[in-house]
Short mmCIF file of the C-alpha atoms (twelve columns), coordinates in Angstrom:
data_MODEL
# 
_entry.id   MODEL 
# 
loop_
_atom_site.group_PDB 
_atom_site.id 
_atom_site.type_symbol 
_atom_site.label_atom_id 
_atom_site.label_alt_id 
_atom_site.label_comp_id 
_atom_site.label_asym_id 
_atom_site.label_seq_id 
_atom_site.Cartn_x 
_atom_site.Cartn_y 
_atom_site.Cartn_z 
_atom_site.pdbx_PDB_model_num 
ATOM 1   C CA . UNK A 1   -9.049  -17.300 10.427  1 
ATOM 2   C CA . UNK A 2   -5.176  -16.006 9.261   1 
ATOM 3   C CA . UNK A 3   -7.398  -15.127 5.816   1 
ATOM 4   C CA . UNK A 4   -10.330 -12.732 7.923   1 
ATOM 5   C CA . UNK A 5   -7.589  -10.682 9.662   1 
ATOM 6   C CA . UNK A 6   -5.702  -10.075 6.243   1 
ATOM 7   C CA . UNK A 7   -8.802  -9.126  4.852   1 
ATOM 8   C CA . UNK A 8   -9.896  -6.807  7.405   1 
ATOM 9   C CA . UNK A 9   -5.937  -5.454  7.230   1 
ATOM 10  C CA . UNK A 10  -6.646  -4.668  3.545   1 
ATOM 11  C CA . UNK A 11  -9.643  -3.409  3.998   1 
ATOM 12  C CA . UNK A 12  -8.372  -0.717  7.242   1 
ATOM 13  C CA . UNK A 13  -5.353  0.396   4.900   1 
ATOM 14  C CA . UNK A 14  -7.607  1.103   1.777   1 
ATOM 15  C CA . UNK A 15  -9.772  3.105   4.236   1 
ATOM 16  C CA . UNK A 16  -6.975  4.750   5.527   1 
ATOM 17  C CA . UNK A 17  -5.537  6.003   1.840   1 
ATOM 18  C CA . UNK A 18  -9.106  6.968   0.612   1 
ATOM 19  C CA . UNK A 19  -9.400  9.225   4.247   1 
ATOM 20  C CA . UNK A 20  -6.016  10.833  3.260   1 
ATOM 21  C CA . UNK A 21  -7.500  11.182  -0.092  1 
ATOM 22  C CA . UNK A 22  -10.710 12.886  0.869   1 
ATOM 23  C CA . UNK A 23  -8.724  14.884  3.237   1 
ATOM 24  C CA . UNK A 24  -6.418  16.364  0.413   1 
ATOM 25  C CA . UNK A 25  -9.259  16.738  -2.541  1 
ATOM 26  C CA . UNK A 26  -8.626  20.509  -2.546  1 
ATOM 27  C CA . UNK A 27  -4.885  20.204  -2.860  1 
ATOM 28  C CA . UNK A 28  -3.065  20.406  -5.897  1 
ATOM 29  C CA . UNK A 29  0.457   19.334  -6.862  1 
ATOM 30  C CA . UNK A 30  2.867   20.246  -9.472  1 
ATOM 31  C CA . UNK A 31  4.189   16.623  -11.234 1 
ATOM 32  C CA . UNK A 32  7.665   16.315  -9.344  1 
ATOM 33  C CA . UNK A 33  10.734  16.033  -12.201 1 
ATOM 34  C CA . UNK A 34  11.400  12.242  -11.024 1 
ATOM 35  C CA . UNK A 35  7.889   11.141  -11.200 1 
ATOM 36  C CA . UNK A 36  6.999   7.412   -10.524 1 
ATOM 37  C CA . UNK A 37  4.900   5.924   -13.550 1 
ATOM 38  C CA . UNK A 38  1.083   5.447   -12.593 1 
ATOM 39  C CA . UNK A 39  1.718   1.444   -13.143 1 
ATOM 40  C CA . UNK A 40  4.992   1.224   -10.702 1 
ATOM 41  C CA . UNK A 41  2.990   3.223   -8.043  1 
ATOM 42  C CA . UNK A 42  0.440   0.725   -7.483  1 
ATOM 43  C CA . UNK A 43  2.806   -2.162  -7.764  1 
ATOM 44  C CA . UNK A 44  4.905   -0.117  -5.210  1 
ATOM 45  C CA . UNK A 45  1.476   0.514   -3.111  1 
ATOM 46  C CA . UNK A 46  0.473   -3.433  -3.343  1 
ATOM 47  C CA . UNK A 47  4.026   -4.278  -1.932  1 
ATOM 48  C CA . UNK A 48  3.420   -1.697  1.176   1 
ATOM 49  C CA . UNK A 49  0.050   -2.814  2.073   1 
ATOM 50  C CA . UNK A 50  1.615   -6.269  1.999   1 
ATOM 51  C CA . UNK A 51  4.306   -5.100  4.191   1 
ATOM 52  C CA . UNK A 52  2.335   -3.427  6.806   1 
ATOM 53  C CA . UNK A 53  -0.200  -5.995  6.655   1 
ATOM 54  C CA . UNK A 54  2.618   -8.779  7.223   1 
ATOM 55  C CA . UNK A 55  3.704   -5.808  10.436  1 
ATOM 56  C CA . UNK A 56  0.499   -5.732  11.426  1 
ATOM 57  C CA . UNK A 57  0.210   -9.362  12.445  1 
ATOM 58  C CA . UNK A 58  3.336   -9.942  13.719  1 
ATOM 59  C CA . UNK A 59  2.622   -10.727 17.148  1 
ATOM 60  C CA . UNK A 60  3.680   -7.892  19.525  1 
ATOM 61  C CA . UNK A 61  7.014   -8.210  21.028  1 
ATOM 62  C CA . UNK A 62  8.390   -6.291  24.052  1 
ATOM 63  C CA . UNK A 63  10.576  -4.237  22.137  1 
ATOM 64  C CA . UNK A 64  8.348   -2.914  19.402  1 
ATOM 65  C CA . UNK A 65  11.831  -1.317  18.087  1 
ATOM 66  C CA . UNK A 66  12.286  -5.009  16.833  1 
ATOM 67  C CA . UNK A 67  9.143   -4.554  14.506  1 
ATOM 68  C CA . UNK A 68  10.615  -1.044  13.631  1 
ATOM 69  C CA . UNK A 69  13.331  -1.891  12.123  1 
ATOM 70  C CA . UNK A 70  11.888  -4.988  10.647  1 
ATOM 71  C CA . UNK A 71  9.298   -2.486  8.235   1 
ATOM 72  C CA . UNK A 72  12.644  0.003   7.776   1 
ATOM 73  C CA . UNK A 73  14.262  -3.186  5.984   1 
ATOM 74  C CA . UNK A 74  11.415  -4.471  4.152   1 
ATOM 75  C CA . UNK A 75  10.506  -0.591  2.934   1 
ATOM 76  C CA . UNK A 76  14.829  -0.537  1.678   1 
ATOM 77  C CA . UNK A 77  14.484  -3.983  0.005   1 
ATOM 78  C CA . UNK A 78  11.237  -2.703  -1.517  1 
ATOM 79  C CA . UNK A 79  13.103  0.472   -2.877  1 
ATOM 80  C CA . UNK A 80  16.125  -1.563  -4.087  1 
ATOM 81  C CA . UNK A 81  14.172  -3.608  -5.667  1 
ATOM 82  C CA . UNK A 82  12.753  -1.208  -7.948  1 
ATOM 83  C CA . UNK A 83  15.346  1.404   -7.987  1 
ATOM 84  C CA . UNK A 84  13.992  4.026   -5.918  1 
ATOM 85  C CA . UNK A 85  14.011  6.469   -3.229  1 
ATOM 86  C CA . UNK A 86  12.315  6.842   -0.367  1 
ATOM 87  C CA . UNK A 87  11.413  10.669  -1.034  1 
ATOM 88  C CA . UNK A 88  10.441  9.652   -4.679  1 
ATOM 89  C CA . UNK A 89  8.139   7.258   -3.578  1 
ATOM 90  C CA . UNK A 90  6.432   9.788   -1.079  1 
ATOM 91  C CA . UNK A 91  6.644   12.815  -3.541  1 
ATOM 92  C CA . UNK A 92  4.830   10.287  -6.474  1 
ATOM 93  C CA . UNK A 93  2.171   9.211   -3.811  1 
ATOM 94  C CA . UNK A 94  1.606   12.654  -2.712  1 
ATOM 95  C CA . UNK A 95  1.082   13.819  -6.434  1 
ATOM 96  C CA . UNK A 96  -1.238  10.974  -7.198  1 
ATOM 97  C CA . UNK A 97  -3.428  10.990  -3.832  1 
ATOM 98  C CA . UNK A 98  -3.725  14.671  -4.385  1 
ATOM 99  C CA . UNK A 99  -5.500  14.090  -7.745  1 
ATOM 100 C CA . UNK A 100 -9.371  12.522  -6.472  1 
ATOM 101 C CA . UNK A 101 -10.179 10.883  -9.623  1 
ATOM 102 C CA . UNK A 102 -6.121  9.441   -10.477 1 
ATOM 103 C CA . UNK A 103 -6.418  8.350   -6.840  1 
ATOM 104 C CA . UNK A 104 -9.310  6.738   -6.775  1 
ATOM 105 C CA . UNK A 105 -8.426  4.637   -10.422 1 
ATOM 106 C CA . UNK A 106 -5.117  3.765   -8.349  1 
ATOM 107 C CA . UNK A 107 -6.563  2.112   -5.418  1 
ATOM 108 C CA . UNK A 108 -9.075  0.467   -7.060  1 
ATOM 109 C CA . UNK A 109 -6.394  -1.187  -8.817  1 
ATOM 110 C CA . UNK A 110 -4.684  -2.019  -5.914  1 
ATOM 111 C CA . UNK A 111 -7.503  -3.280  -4.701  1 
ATOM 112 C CA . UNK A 112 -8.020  -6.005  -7.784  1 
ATOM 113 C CA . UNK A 113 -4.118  -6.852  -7.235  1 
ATOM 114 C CA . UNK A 114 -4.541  -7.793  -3.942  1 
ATOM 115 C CA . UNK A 115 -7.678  -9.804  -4.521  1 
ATOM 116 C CA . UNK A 116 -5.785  -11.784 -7.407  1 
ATOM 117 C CA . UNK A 117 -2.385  -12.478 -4.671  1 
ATOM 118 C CA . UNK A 118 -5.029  -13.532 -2.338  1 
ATOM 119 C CA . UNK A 119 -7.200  -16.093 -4.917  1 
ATOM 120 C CA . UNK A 120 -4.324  -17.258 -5.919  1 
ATOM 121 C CA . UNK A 121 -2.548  -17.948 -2.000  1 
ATOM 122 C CA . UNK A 122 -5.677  -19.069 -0.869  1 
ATOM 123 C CA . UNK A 123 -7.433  -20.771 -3.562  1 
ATOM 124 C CA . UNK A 124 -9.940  -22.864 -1.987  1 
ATOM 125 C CA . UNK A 125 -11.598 -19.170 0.033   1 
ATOM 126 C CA . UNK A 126 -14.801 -17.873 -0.741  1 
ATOM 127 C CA . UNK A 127 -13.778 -14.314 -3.089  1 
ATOM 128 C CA . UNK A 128 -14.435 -11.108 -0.929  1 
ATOM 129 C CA . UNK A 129 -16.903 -8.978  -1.999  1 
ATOM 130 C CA . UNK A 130 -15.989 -5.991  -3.562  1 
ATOM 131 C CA . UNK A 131 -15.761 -2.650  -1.415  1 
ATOM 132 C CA . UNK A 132 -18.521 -0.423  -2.665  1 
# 
């Protein structure tokens, strides 16, 4: 049961980056000087679906300020961790969403890499098909 809603979390946040895609096809960027490399970024986008998903299914609590600053942390630990910033992480998205094909390479790598984390935390589920 924990395993459907995960999937269906995946599934709603891919859906949600190719819409922002699709919505910015026509845009182009310039590369920003501190550009994140193409294999950090989806590492970096693996680690925020995880977060959001893990968000997500927190159960509600009556002070969603709680859940707030419980993503704030996670999102800090996830920059410290790989010695970031928070505007170089949404500049390097921006320039790589704004590219269709890059984009598109990106999240269907993201997509694998989650597949793999969940085969490997749930070993004994049925694989998910593939998104189309």
């Amino acid at each position: 049961m924990y395993f459907c809603a995960m999937k269906k979390n995946y599934l709603f946040l891919l859906f949600c980056l190719i819409l922002c895609i699709s919505c910015n096809k026509n845009r182009i960027q310039e590369k920003p000087d501190n550009l994140i490399s193409q294999d950090l970024m989806i590492d970096l986008l693996v680690e925020s679906l995880l977060i959001e998903s893990s968000v997500y299914l927190t159960p509600d609590d009556p002070e969603s300020v709680i859940k707030l600053r419980l993503t704030k942390a996670q999102y800090k630990q996830l920059f410290a961790k790989y010695h970031i910033t928070k505007k170089q992480y949404m500049t390097s998205l921006a320039y790589y969403m704004g590219d269709e094909t890059s984009a598109a390479k990106m999240l269907k790598s993201v997509e694998v890499r989650l597949a793999e984390k969940r085969a490997t935390t749930f070993p004994d589920e049925a694989p998910a098909s593939p998104l189309p």
